[in-house]
mmCIF file of C-alpha atoms in Angstrom:
data_model
loop_
_atom_site.group_PDB
_atom_site.id
_atom_site.type_symbol
_atom_site.label_atom_id
_atom_site.label_comp_id
_atom_site.label_asym_id
_atom_site.label_seq_id
_atom_site.Cartn_x
_atom_site.Cartn_y
_atom_site.Cartn_z
ATOM 1 C CA MET A 19 0.248 0.063 0.136
ATOM 2 C CA ILE A 20 0.697 3.678 -0.273
ATOM 3 C CA ASN A 21 3.661 5.166 2.336
ATOM 4 C CA ARG A 22 2.493 7.671 4.000
ATOM 5 C CA GLY A 23 5.041 8.364 6.081
ATOM 6 C CA LEU A 24 6.301 11.504 4.275
ATOM 7 C CA SER A 25 3.814 14.362 3.427
ATOM 8 C CA LEU A 26 3.868 15.636 -0.566
ATOM 9 C CA PRO A 27 1.642 18.161 -1.708
ATOM 10 C CA VAL A 28 -1.539 17.065 -2.772
ATOM 11 C CA MET A 29 -1.748 17.764 -6.319
ATOM 12 C CA PRO A 30 -5.383 17.656 -7.666
ATOM 13 C CA THR A 31 -6.133 15.125 -10.332
ATOM 14 C CA ARG A 32 -8.615 13.540 -12.358
ATOM 15 C CA ILE A 33 -8.636 9.557 -13.238
ATOM 16 C CA ILE A 34 -11.251 9.027 -16.265
ATOM 17 C CA TRP A 35 -12.861 5.894 -15.252
ATOM 18 C CA HIS A 36 -15.903 3.288 -15.834
ATOM 19 C CA GLU A 37 -16.163 -0.191 -16.519
ATOM 20 C CA SER A 38 -18.265 0.599 -19.169
ATOM 21 C CA MET A 39 -14.937 1.427 -21.409
ATOM 22 C CA LEU A 40 -14.697 -2.258 -21.208
ATOM 23 C CA ALA A 41 -17.304 -2.470 -24.526
ATOM 24 C CA TYR A 42 -13.691 -1.297 -26.662
ATOM 25 C CA ASN A 43 -13.516 -4.976 -27.084
ATOM 26 C CA PHE A 44 -12.290 -6.721 -30.178
ATOM 27 C CA GLY A 45 -12.622 -10.458 -28.992
ATOM 28 C CA ALA A 46 -10.831 -13.287 -27.271
ATOM 29 C CA SER A 47 -8.564 -13.493 -29.680
ATOM 30 C CA HIS A 48 -7.210 -10.227 -30.144
ATOM 31 C CA PRO A 49 -4.393 -8.735 -28.459
ATOM 32 C CA MET A 50 -5.953 -5.350 -27.304
ATOM 33 C CA SER A 51 -8.083 -7.016 -24.118
ATOM 34 C CA PRO A 52 -10.665 -4.618 -22.185
ATOM 35 C CA LEU A 53 -9.059 -7.195 -19.505
ATOM 36 C CA ARG A 54 -6.056 -4.954 -19.134
ATOM 37 C CA LEU A 55 -8.228 -1.802 -17.893
ATOM 38 C CA ASP A 56 -9.900 -4.134 -15.521
ATOM 39 C CA LEU A 57 -7.399 -5.378 -13.824
ATOM 40 C CA THR A 58 -5.737 -1.530 -13.925
ATOM 41 C CA ALA A 59 -8.196 -0.062 -12.292
ATOM 42 C CA ARG A 60 -8.300 -2.584 -9.840
ATOM 43 C CA LEU A 61 -4.953 -2.651 -8.620
ATOM 44 C CA ALA A 62 -4.840 0.892 -8.454
ATOM 45 C CA ARG A 63 -8.205 1.004 -6.200
ATOM 46 C CA GLU A 64 -6.071 -2.020 -4.009
ATOM 47 C CA LEU A 65 -3.196 0.810 -4.043
ATOM 48 C CA GLY A 66 -5.432 3.182 -2.980
ATOM 49 C CA ILE A 67 -4.743 5.770 -5.401
ATOM 50 C CA PHE A 68 -8.818 6.318 -6.235
ATOM 51 C CA ASP A 69 -8.760 7.641 -2.747
ATOM 52 C CA LEU A 70 -5.662 9.847 -2.677
ATOM 53 C CA PRO A 71 -6.293 13.632 -1.436
ATOM 54 C CA GLY A 72 -6.673 15.304 -4.427
ATOM 55 C CA VAL A 73 -7.908 12.950 -6.808
ATOM 56 C CA SER A 74 -11.140 12.756 -8.050
ATOM 57 C CA VAL A 75 -13.036 9.953 -10.735
ATOM 58 C CA GLY A 76 -14.678 11.244 -13.181
ATOM 59 C CA GLN A 77 -16.522 9.193 -16.255
ATOM 60 C CA PRO A 78 -16.402 8.927 -19.704
ATOM 61 C CA TYR A 79 -18.786 9.850 -22.149
ATOM 62 C CA VAL A 80 -19.954 8.573 -25.715
ATOM 63 C CA ALA A 81 -18.028 11.893 -27.626
ATOM 64 C CA SER A 82 -20.969 13.516 -30.205
ATOM 65 C CA ASP A 83 -20.215 13.334 -33.857
ATOM 66 C CA ALA A 84 -19.342 16.866 -33.513
ATOM 67 C CA GLU A 85 -16.302 16.401 -31.242
ATOM 68 C CA LEU A 86 -14.732 13.569 -33.500
ATOM 69 C CA GLY A 87 -15.215 15.866 -36.233
ATOM 70 C CA SER A 88 -13.127 18.080 -34.615
ATOM 71 C CA VAL A 89 -10.141 15.707 -35.744
ATOM 72 C CA HIS A 90 -11.950 13.338 -38.444
ATOM 73 C CA SER A 91 -14.014 13.086 -41.315
ATOM 74 C CA ALA A 92 -17.790 13.536 -41.851
ATOM 75 C CA ASP A 93 -17.575 10.212 -44.410
ATOM 76 C CA TYR A 94 -15.343 8.330 -41.754
ATOM 77 C CA ILE A 95 -17.902 8.560 -38.825
ATOM 78 C CA ALA A 96 -20.316 7.695 -41.038
ATOM 79 C CA GLY A 97 -18.417 4.858 -41.854
ATOM 80 C CA VAL A 98 -17.941 3.628 -38.104
ATOM 81 C CA ARG A 99 -21.093 4.020 -37.328
ATOM 82 C CA ALA A 100 -22.590 2.061 -40.081
ATOM 83 C CA VAL A 101 -20.629 -0.880 -39.831
ATOM 84 C CA SER A 102 -21.490 -0.393 -36.070
ATOM 85 C CA GLU A 103 -25.050 -0.808 -36.944
ATOM 86 C CA ASP A 104 -24.361 -3.637 -38.910
ATOM 87 C CA PRO A 105 -21.424 -5.635 -38.437
ATOM 88 C CA ALA A 106 -21.373 -7.750 -41.647
ATOM 89 C CA ALA A 107 -21.173 -3.905 -43.654
ATOM 90 C CA THR A 108 -17.235 -3.647 -43.190
ATOM 91 C CA SER A 109 -15.411 -0.910 -44.803
ATOM 92 C CA GLU A 110 -11.761 -1.462 -46.298
ATOM 93 C CA LYS A 111 -11.673 1.913 -47.269
ATOM 94 C CA PHE A 112 -11.736 3.422 -43.736
ATOM 95 C CA GLY A 113 -9.352 0.559 -42.640
ATOM 96 C CA LEU A 114 -12.159 -1.616 -40.529
ATOM 97 C CA GLY A 115 -12.754 -4.887 -40.263
ATOM 98 C CA THR A 116 -9.498 -5.842 -41.082
ATOM 99 C CA GLU A 117 -7.559 -8.511 -38.664
ATOM 100 C CA ASP A 118 -6.181 -5.435 -37.143
ATOM 101 C CA ASN A 119 -9.309 -3.389 -36.382
ATOM 102 C CA PRO A 120 -12.036 -5.567 -36.275
ATOM 103 C CA VAL A 121 -15.937 -4.642 -36.263
ATOM 104 C CA PHE A 122 -18.381 -5.788 -33.757
ATOM 105 C CA ALA A 123 -22.294 -3.944 -32.607
ATOM 106 C CA GLY A 124 -21.822 -0.632 -31.061
ATOM 107 C CA ILE A 125 -18.001 -0.347 -31.967
ATOM 108 C CA HIS A 126 -18.745 3.810 -32.401
ATOM 109 C CA GLU A 127 -20.577 4.510 -29.262
ATOM 110 C CA ALA A 128 -17.572 2.196 -27.459
ATOM 111 C CA SER A 129 -14.689 4.129 -29.675
ATOM 112 C CA ALA A 130 -16.558 7.278 -28.699
ATOM 113 C CA ARG A 131 -16.568 6.728 -25.105
ATOM 114 C CA LEU A 132 -12.573 6.471 -25.097
ATOM 115 C CA VAL A 133 -12.774 9.646 -27.223
ATOM 116 C CA GLY A 134 -15.496 11.176 -24.167
ATOM 117 C CA GLY A 135 -12.666 10.138 -21.405
ATOM 118 C CA SER A 136 -9.990 12.060 -22.671
ATOM 119 C CA LEU A 137 -12.361 15.170 -23.558
ATOM 120 C CA ALA A 138 -13.284 14.834 -20.066
ATOM 121 C CA ALA A 139 -9.654 15.300 -19.063
ATOM 122 C CA ALA A 140 -8.815 18.360 -20.618
ATOM 123 C CA ASP A 141 -11.695 20.068 -19.747
ATOM 124 C CA ALA A 142 -10.736 19.225 -16.117
ATOM 125 C CA VAL A 143 -7.617 20.896 -16.836
ATOM 126 C CA LEU A 144 -9.138 23.646 -18.637
ATOM 127 C CA SER A 145 -11.692 24.694 -15.977
ATOM 128 C CA GLY A 146 -8.431 24.773 -13.843
ATOM 129 C CA GLU A 147 -10.552 21.845 -11.359
ATOM 130 C CA VAL A 148 -7.062 19.954 -12.001
ATOM 131 C CA LEU A 149 -3.484 20.238 -12.758
ATOM 132 C CA HIS A 150 -3.209 16.761 -14.030
ATOM 133 C CA ALA A 151 -5.500 14.128 -15.587
ATOM 134 C CA VAL A 152 -5.301 10.737 -16.441
ATOM 135 C CA ASN A 153 -7.133 8.874 -19.381
ATOM 136 C CA PHE A 154 -5.707 5.257 -19.248
ATOM 137 C CA GLY A 155 -7.898 3.584 -20.979
ATOM 138 C CA GLY A 156 -7.285 6.340 -23.988
ATOM 139 C CA GLY A 157 -4.035 6.662 -26.567
ATOM 140 C CA MET A 158 -5.270 5.433 -29.350
ATOM 141 C CA HIS A 159 -2.800 7.082 -31.333
ATOM 142 C CA HIS A 160 -2.586 4.735 -34.829
ATOM 143 C CA ALA A 161 -6.340 6.751 -35.836
ATOM 144 C CA ALA A 162 -5.587 8.904 -38.525
ATOM 145 C CA ALA A 163 -8.815 11.566 -39.644
ATOM 146 C CA GLY A 164 -10.347 9.125 -42.178
ATOM 147 C CA ARG A 165 -9.518 5.643 -41.414
ATOM 148 C CA ALA A 166 -8.696 3.373 -38.417
ATOM 149 C CA SER A 167 -5.660 1.590 -37.734
ATOM 150 C CA GLY A 168 -3.546 -0.319 -35.387
ATOM 151 C CA PHE A 169 -6.276 -1.392 -33.019
ATOM 152 C CA CYS A 170 -7.244 2.136 -32.954
ATOM 153 C CA ILE A 171 -10.741 3.511 -34.537
ATOM 154 C CA TYR A 172 -10.613 7.035 -33.172
ATOM 155 C CA ASN A 173 -8.110 9.171 -32.033
ATOM 156 C CA ASP A 174 -8.947 10.362 -28.421
ATOM 157 C CA ALA A 175 -5.946 12.054 -27.600
ATOM 158 C CA ALA A 176 -5.803 14.141 -30.785
ATOM 159 C CA ALA A 177 -9.227 15.059 -29.646
ATOM 160 C CA ALA A 178 -8.660 15.940 -26.215
ATOM 161 C CA ILE A 179 -5.541 18.388 -28.262
ATOM 162 C CA ALA A 180 -8.337 19.950 -30.318
ATOM 163 C CA ARG A 181 -10.209 21.111 -27.256
ATOM 164 C CA LEU A 182 -7.423 22.429 -25.614
ATOM 165 C CA LEU A 183 -6.475 24.561 -29.355
ATOM 166 C CA ASP A 184 -10.444 25.345 -29.220
ATOM 167 C CA ASN A 185 -10.610 26.612 -26.166
ATOM 168 C CA GLY A 186 -7.660 29.087 -25.965
ATOM 169 C CA VAL A 187 -4.693 27.102 -25.417
ATOM 170 C CA SER A 188 -1.724 28.493 -28.028
ATOM 171 C CA ARG A 189 0.609 25.541 -27.668
ATOM 172 C CA VAL A 190 0.115 21.945 -27.124
ATOM 173 C CA LEU A 191 3.098 19.495 -26.844
ATOM 174 C CA TYR A 192 2.413 15.922 -27.117
ATOM 175 C CA ILE A 193 4.552 13.353 -26.453
ATOM 176 C CA ASP A 194 4.110 9.513 -27.332
ATOM 177 C CA VAL A 195 6.267 6.944 -25.587
ATOM 178 C CA ASP A 196 4.341 3.767 -27.041
ATOM 179 C CA ALA A 197 7.083 0.967 -28.837
ATOM 180 C CA HIS A 198 4.879 1.922 -31.738
ATOM 181 C CA HIS A 199 5.234 5.458 -33.890
ATOM 182 C CA GLY A 200 2.290 7.827 -32.644
ATOM 183 C CA ASP A 201 1.654 8.306 -36.592
ATOM 184 C CA GLY A 202 -2.222 9.138 -36.265
ATOM 185 C CA THR A 203 -1.687 11.904 -33.879
ATOM 186 C CA GLN A 204 1.220 13.146 -36.205
ATOM 187 C CA SER A 205 -0.558 13.154 -38.873
ATOM 188 C CA ILE A 206 -3.451 15.102 -37.647
ATOM 189 C CA PHE A 207 -1.449 17.998 -36.662
ATOM 190 C CA TRP A 208 1.137 17.700 -39.466
ATOM 191 C CA ASN A 209 0.229 21.195 -40.697
ATOM 192 C CA ASP A 210 -0.417 22.852 -37.439
ATOM 193 C CA PRO A 211 2.306 25.021 -35.759
ATOM 194 C CA ARG A 212 0.733 25.148 -32.389
ATOM 195 C CA VAL A 213 0.955 20.909 -31.848
ATOM 196 C CA MET A 214 4.253 19.880 -31.126
ATOM 197 C CA THR A 215 4.656 16.004 -31.581
ATOM 198 C CA ILE A 216 7.535 13.565 -29.851
ATOM 199 C CA SER A 217 7.439 9.685 -30.713
ATOM 200 C CA LEU A 218 10.242 7.894 -29.263
ATOM 201 C CA HIS A 219 9.355 4.427 -30.493
ATOM 202 C CA GLU A 220 11.192 1.171 -32.166
ATOM 203 C CA THR A 221 11.987 1.779 -35.691
ATOM 204 C CA GLY A 222 9.984 1.476 -38.559
ATOM 205 C CA LEU A 223 12.089 -0.977 -39.768
ATOM 206 C CA THR A 224 10.752 -3.423 -37.798
ATOM 207 C CA LEU A 225 7.783 -2.314 -36.180
ATOM 208 C CA PHE A 226 4.471 -1.780 -37.472
ATOM 209 C CA PRO A 227 3.107 0.934 -38.742
ATOM 210 C CA GLY A 228 6.473 1.154 -40.296
ATOM 211 C CA THR A 229 6.743 5.307 -40.283
ATOM 212 C CA GLY A 230 8.379 7.532 -38.071
ATOM 213 C CA PHE A 231 11.435 8.344 -38.898
ATOM 214 C CA ALA A 232 14.088 11.564 -38.190
ATOM 215 C CA ASN A 233 13.084 13.341 -41.664
ATOM 216 C CA GLU A 234 9.566 13.007 -40.517
ATOM 217 C CA THR A 235 9.592 16.846 -39.137
ATOM 218 C CA GLY A 236 6.114 18.838 -40.087
ATOM 219 C CA GLY A 237 4.005 19.986 -43.160
ATOM 220 C CA PRO A 238 4.366 23.444 -44.717
ATOM 221 C CA GLY A 239 4.689 26.348 -42.129
ATOM 222 C CA ALA A 240 5.041 23.638 -39.123
ATOM 223 C CA GLU A 241 8.808 22.666 -40.066
ATOM 224 C CA GLY A 242 9.970 20.822 -36.820
ATOM 225 C CA THR A 243 6.631 20.592 -34.619
ATOM 226 C CA ALA A 244 6.806 16.402 -36.109
ATOM 227 C CA VAL A 245 9.687 15.154 -33.983
ATOM 228 C CA ASN A 246 10.494 11.225 -34.074
ATOM 229 C CA VAL A 247 12.874 9.012 -32.200
ATOM 230 C CA ALA A 248 13.395 5.871 -34.134
ATOM 231 C CA LEU A 249 15.019 3.607 -31.682
ATOM 232 C CA PRO A 250 16.615 0.484 -32.741
ATOM 233 C CA ALA A 251 14.932 -2.968 -31.666
ATOM 234 C CA ARG A 252 16.245 -4.235 -28.556
ATOM 235 C CA THR A 253 16.735 -0.588 -26.938
ATOM 236 C CA SER A 254 16.823 -1.262 -23.322
ATOM 237 C CA ASP A 255 16.617 1.258 -20.275
ATOM 238 C CA ALA A 256 19.823 3.176 -20.429
ATOM 239 C CA GLY A 257 19.469 3.592 -23.773
ATOM 240 C CA TRP A 258 16.163 4.835 -24.727
ATOM 241 C CA LEU A 259 16.608 7.274 -21.314
ATOM 242 C CA ARG A 260 19.309 8.680 -22.669
ATOM 243 C CA ALA A 261 17.579 9.336 -26.159
ATOM 244 C CA PHE A 262 14.280 10.705 -24.283
ATOM 245 C CA HIS A 263 16.571 13.149 -22.034
ATOM 246 C CA ALA A 264 18.973 14.219 -25.564
ATOM 247 C CA VAL A 265 15.732 15.460 -27.030
ATOM 248 C CA VAL A 266 12.324 16.052 -25.359
ATOM 249 C CA PRO A 267 13.588 17.722 -22.377
ATOM 250 C CA GLN A 268 15.590 20.584 -24.484
ATOM 251 C CA LEU A 269 12.608 20.612 -27.166
ATOM 252 C CA ALA A 270 9.994 21.361 -24.507
ATOM 253 C CA ALA A 271 11.977 23.943 -23.028
ATOM 254 C CA ALA A 272 12.201 25.604 -26.977
ATOM 255 C CA PHE A 273 8.439 25.379 -27.722
ATOM 256 C CA GLU A 274 6.912 26.752 -24.465
ATOM 257 C CA PRO A 275 3.261 24.610 -24.627
ATOM 258 C CA GLU A 276 0.801 25.821 -22.546
ATOM 259 C CA VAL A 277 -0.279 22.278 -21.732
ATOM 260 C CA ILE A 278 1.265 18.861 -21.827
ATOM 261 C CA VAL A 279 -0.479 15.136 -23.555
ATOM 262 C CA SER A 280 1.579 12.403 -23.207
ATOM 263 C CA GLN A 281 0.372 8.989 -24.426
ATOM 264 C CA HIS A 282 2.120 6.185 -22.183
ATOM 265 C CA GLY A 283 1.657 3.038 -24.426
ATOM 266 C CA CYS A 284 3.443 0.564 -22.284
ATOM 267 C CA ASP A 285 4.705 -2.104 -24.867
ATOM 268 C CA SER A 286 7.985 -0.939 -24.815
ATOM 269 C CA HIS A 287 8.433 -3.253 -22.452
ATOM 270 C CA LEU A 288 10.966 -6.802 -21.912
ATOM 271 C CA HIS A 289 7.710 -9.096 -21.937
ATOM 272 C CA ASP A 290 5.388 -7.517 -24.522
ATOM 273 C CA PRO A 291 4.988 -10.024 -27.456
ATOM 274 C CA LEU A 292 4.558 -7.367 -29.749
ATOM 275 C CA THR A 293 7.201 -5.366 -29.484
ATOM 276 C CA ASN A 294 10.790 -5.531 -29.759
ATOM 277 C CA LEU A 295 12.202 -3.028 -27.362
ATOM 278 C CA ARG A 296 13.602 -3.737 -23.615
ATOM 279 C CA LEU A 297 12.468 -1.471 -21.195
ATOM 280 C CA SER A 298 11.338 -2.151 -18.042
ATOM 281 C CA VAL A 299 8.674 -0.676 -15.942
ATOM 282 C CA GLU A 300 10.797 1.327 -13.378
ATOM 283 C CA THR A 301 12.147 3.254 -16.749
ATOM 284 C CA GLN A 302 8.189 3.814 -17.856
ATOM 285 C CA ARG A 303 7.763 5.350 -14.498
ATOM 286 C CA GLN A 304 10.389 6.951 -14.725
ATOM 287 C CA ALA A 305 9.329 9.021 -17.789
ATOM 288 C CA ALA A 306 5.952 9.715 -16.382
ATOM 289 C CA LEU A 307 7.802 11.443 -13.536
ATOM 290 C CA THR A 308 9.813 13.165 -16.157
ATOM 291 C CA ILE A 309 7.002 14.593 -18.142
ATOM 292 C CA ALA A 310 5.715 15.799 -14.458
ATOM 293 C CA ASP A 311 8.443 17.560 -13.798
ATOM 294 C CA LEU A 312 8.834 19.361 -17.868
ATOM 295 C CA ALA A 313 4.610 20.211 -16.672
ATOM 296 C CA ASN A 314 5.571 21.646 -13.687
ATOM 297 C CA THR A 315 8.232 23.813 -15.548
ATOM 298 C CA VAL A 316 7.425 24.712 -18.491
ATOM 299 C CA CYS A 317 3.477 25.009 -18.327
ATOM 300 C CA GLY A 318 2.522 25.425 -14.855
ATOM 301 C CA GLY A 319 1.881 22.007 -14.320
ATOM 302 C CA ARG A 320 -0.395 21.275 -17.250
ATOM 303 C CA TRP A 321 -0.702 17.417 -18.062
ATOM 304 C CA ILE A 322 -2.728 15.057 -19.725
ATOM 305 C CA ALA A 323 -1.943 11.486 -20.093
ATOM 306 C CA THR A 324 -3.196 8.656 -21.617
ATOM 307 C CA GLY A 325 -2.767 5.133 -21.536
ATOM 308 C CA GLY A 326 -2.045 3.561 -24.978
ATOM 309 C CA GLY A 327 -0.401 -0.055 -26.371
ATOM 310 C CA GLY A 328 0.600 -2.865 -23.904
ATOM 311 C CA TYR A 329 -0.323 -6.368 -24.240
ATOM 312 C CA ASN A 330 1.134 -8.370 -21.597
ATOM 313 C CA VAL A 331 -2.094 -7.746 -19.756
ATOM 314 C CA VAL A 332 -1.457 -9.437 -16.470
ATOM 315 C CA SER A 333 2.227 -8.744 -15.355
ATOM 316 C CA VAL A 334 2.612 -5.529 -17.077
ATOM 317 C CA VAL A 335 0.196 -3.175 -18.164
ATOM 318 C CA PRO A 336 -1.403 -2.730 -14.795
ATOM 319 C CA ARG A 337 1.527 -2.286 -12.899
ATOM 320 C CA SER A 338 2.996 0.132 -15.482
ATOM 321 C CA TRP A 339 -0.188 2.776 -15.412
ATOM 322 C CA SER A 340 -0.888 2.310 -11.875
ATOM 323 C CA LEU A 341 2.400 4.019 -11.368
ATOM 324 C CA LEU A 342 1.704 6.177 -14.044
ATOM 325 C CA MET A 343 -1.461 7.033 -11.997
ATOM 326 C CA SER A 344 0.451 7.998 -9.095
ATOM 327 C CA VAL A 345 2.805 10.022 -10.370
ATOM 328 C CA ALA A 346 0.326 12.000 -11.639
ATOM 329 C CA ALA A 347 -1.424 12.229 -8.270
ATOM 330 C CA ASN A 348 1.957 12.943 -6.193
ATOM 331 C CA GLY A 349 1.150 9.070 -5.118
ATOM 332 C CA ARG A 350 4.069 7.362 -3.126
ATOM 333 C CA ILE A 351 4.220 4.365 -4.877
ATOM 334 C CA ARG A 352 7.389 3.195 -6.216
ATOM 335 C CA CYS A 353 8.579 0.370 -7.726
ATOM 336 C CA ASN A 354 10.109 -1.731 -4.519
ATOM 337 C CA THR A 355 5.881 -1.204 -3.426
ATOM 338 C CA PRO A 356 4.327 -4.639 -2.777
ATOM 339 C CA VAL A 357 1.905 -5.231 -5.479
ATOM 340 C CA PRO A 358 -1.090 -6.359 -3.160
ATOM 341 C CA GLU A 359 -1.913 -9.829 -2.288
ATOM 342 C CA GLN A 360 -5.991 -9.606 -2.675
ATOM 343 C CA TRP A 361 -4.745 -8.340 -6.303
ATOM 344 C CA ARG A 362 -2.650 -11.174 -6.744
ATOM 345 C CA LYS A 363 -5.326 -13.417 -5.354
ATOM 346 C CA TYR A 364 -8.009 -12.163 -7.414
ATOM 347 C CA VAL A 365 -5.701 -12.533 -11.059
ATOM 348 C CA LYS A 366 -4.198 -16.224 -9.865
ATOM 349 C CA GLU A 367 -8.212 -17.113 -9.330
ATOM 350 C CA ARG A 368 -9.868 -15.806 -11.889
ATOM 351 C CA TYR A 369 -7.464 -16.245 -14.803
ATOM 352 C CA GLY A 370 -4.865 -18.622 -13.365
ATOM 353 C CA GLU A 371 -1.859 -16.760 -14.013
ATOM 354 C CA ASP A 372 0.726 -15.774 -11.158
ATOM 355 C CA SER A 373 1.575 -11.910 -11.215
ATOM 356 C CA PRO A 374 5.047 -10.369 -9.772
ATOM 357 C CA PRO A 375 5.047 -9.109 -6.186
ATOM 358 C CA MET A 376 6.633 -5.698 -7.003
ATOM 359 C CA MET A 377 5.049 -2.914 -8.517
ATOM 360 C CA GLY A 378 8.615 -2.670 -10.204
ATOM 361 C CA ASP A 379 10.926 -5.180 -12.172
ATOM 362 C CA GLY A 380 13.875 -4.742 -9.843
ATOM 363 C CA VAL A 381 16.271 -2.938 -11.743
ATOM 364 C CA GLU A 382 18.333 -0.168 -11.370
ATOM 365 C CA LEU A 383 18.335 2.936 -13.587
ATOM 366 C CA TRP A 384 21.100 4.781 -14.969
ATOM 367 C CA TRP A 385 21.650 6.227 -18.541
ATOM 368 C CA ARG A 386 24.706 8.239 -19.916
ATOM 369 C CA SER A 387 23.978 12.258 -20.476
ATOM 370 C CA TRP A 388 24.036 13.624 -23.487
ATOM 371 C CA GLU A 389 26.360 16.414 -22.438
ATOM 372 C CA VAL A 390 29.260 13.368 -21.933
ATOM 373 C CA GLY A 391 29.416 13.305 -25.690
ATOM 374 C CA TYR A 392 28.524 11.320 -28.972
ATOM 375 C CA ASP A 393 29.467 7.855 -29.989
ATOM 376 C CA PRO A 394 29.146 7.865 -33.657
ATOM 377 C CA ASN A 395 30.018 4.259 -33.125
ATOM 378 C CA ASP A 396 26.712 3.967 -31.172
ATOM 379 C CA GLU A 397 23.609 2.461 -32.995
ATOM 380 C CA ILE A 398 21.330 4.841 -30.305
ATOM 381 C CA ASP A 399 23.540 8.157 -30.382
ATOM 382 C CA ARG A 400 23.381 8.235 -34.392
ATOM 383 C CA THR A 401 19.594 7.712 -34.056
ATOM 384 C CA VAL A 402 19.657 10.451 -31.778
ATOM 385 C CA MET A 403 21.740 12.889 -33.727
ATOM 386 C CA ALA A 404 19.782 12.052 -36.752
ATOM 387 C CA THR A 405 16.811 13.622 -34.853
ATOM 388 C CA ARG A 406 18.592 16.446 -33.235
ATOM 389 C CA LYS A 407 20.154 17.701 -36.714
ATOM 390 C CA GLU A 408 17.087 17.227 -38.406
ATOM 391 C CA VAL A 409 15.192 19.367 -35.600
ATOM 392 C CA PHE A 410 16.920 21.391 -33.367
ATOM 393 C CA PRO A 411 18.306 24.180 -35.705
ATOM 394 C CA LEU A 412 14.417 24.584 -36.356
ATOM 395 C CA HIS A 413 14.066 25.858 -32.988
ATOM 396 C CA GLY A 414 17.244 28.091 -32.468
ATOM 397 C CA LEU A 415 19.025 24.682 -30.723
ATOM 398 C CA ASP A 416 22.673 23.191 -31.376
ATOM 399 C CA PRO A 417 22.269 19.934 -32.632
ATOM 400 C CA TRP A 418 26.069 19.272 -30.841
ATOM 401 C CA PHE A 419 25.484 20.807 -27.673
ATOM 402 C CA ASP A 420 22.721 21.759 -26.708
#
């Protein structure tokens, strides 16, 4: 349970959750299992996160067509509605009814509800009710303006960004730490200089969707607002953290956003079955800590976090996203916090699986800062330098030294 021995400032935080979000369900054989959301909510509750001072739990709602239309085309929304009412009416034109994106009755409402969750998070931050908001059921970053892709029907994070912009926010920084490139969000804001999208992901040479290289930097008038760090397969904690800290804080400071929106897909984990990165839960928590610190430094603390990918449903996703919520809420859960025995017992009895005894993986984090020098023989350093050379000069930064 949470160690309350040391006092931390109360952090006003809205967590979006309701069991209706489990309706986003592509079927028992699909990797995107709603079980991961159920187990995450159960673990967070057992850890006492929902009861922390300053934390409130908000419910999602089914986003309207007008709200979806802020980032999706009208004909695409109509296409999703059509297959939602008649799943036999699949449409390859819209990427619906594929192996990745099978259709089911009610898919429109289930998908729009995830969007409503991120819109509720954005509204809570815009109103000043909270500084932080987390929709761990969101993060559907592959959905483009007119097409479903990669298990994603509607792009909730993009809709949240549009909501912020429509309500007077002048600049939004989107940070995506999923193992897969955040291609949908990047494409939606490709020509918008008010939004910087930064994605750190496994290179498209070895992983879907095959995009997200250093030379993808934004459209006319928005050059330098798309940022991609395409990491080699098998990148582990030290290399990933070196890359993150060599790119993200510098650009965050230069861009001066008013709100940070982040996507925390945890499929970068060593034991995720669909990717080739080698990260620990400790590194995933460290990414959340750093983003929270950046929000505090550059935009008065305003931060909206979503979930995303993550396909080790029992052992990884619930721990990673519970730690994300704890970071957002200024809770005292650490990686050496024991996983509550009641939760482990539930998982064993219900699903027949053993779960980890601790919230973390038991690793010590260390990484080499960029300031100690660039190694041209190191594949990760070459990746980082490619990104810095493409983007840093567009923001008045020196790719070698800043």
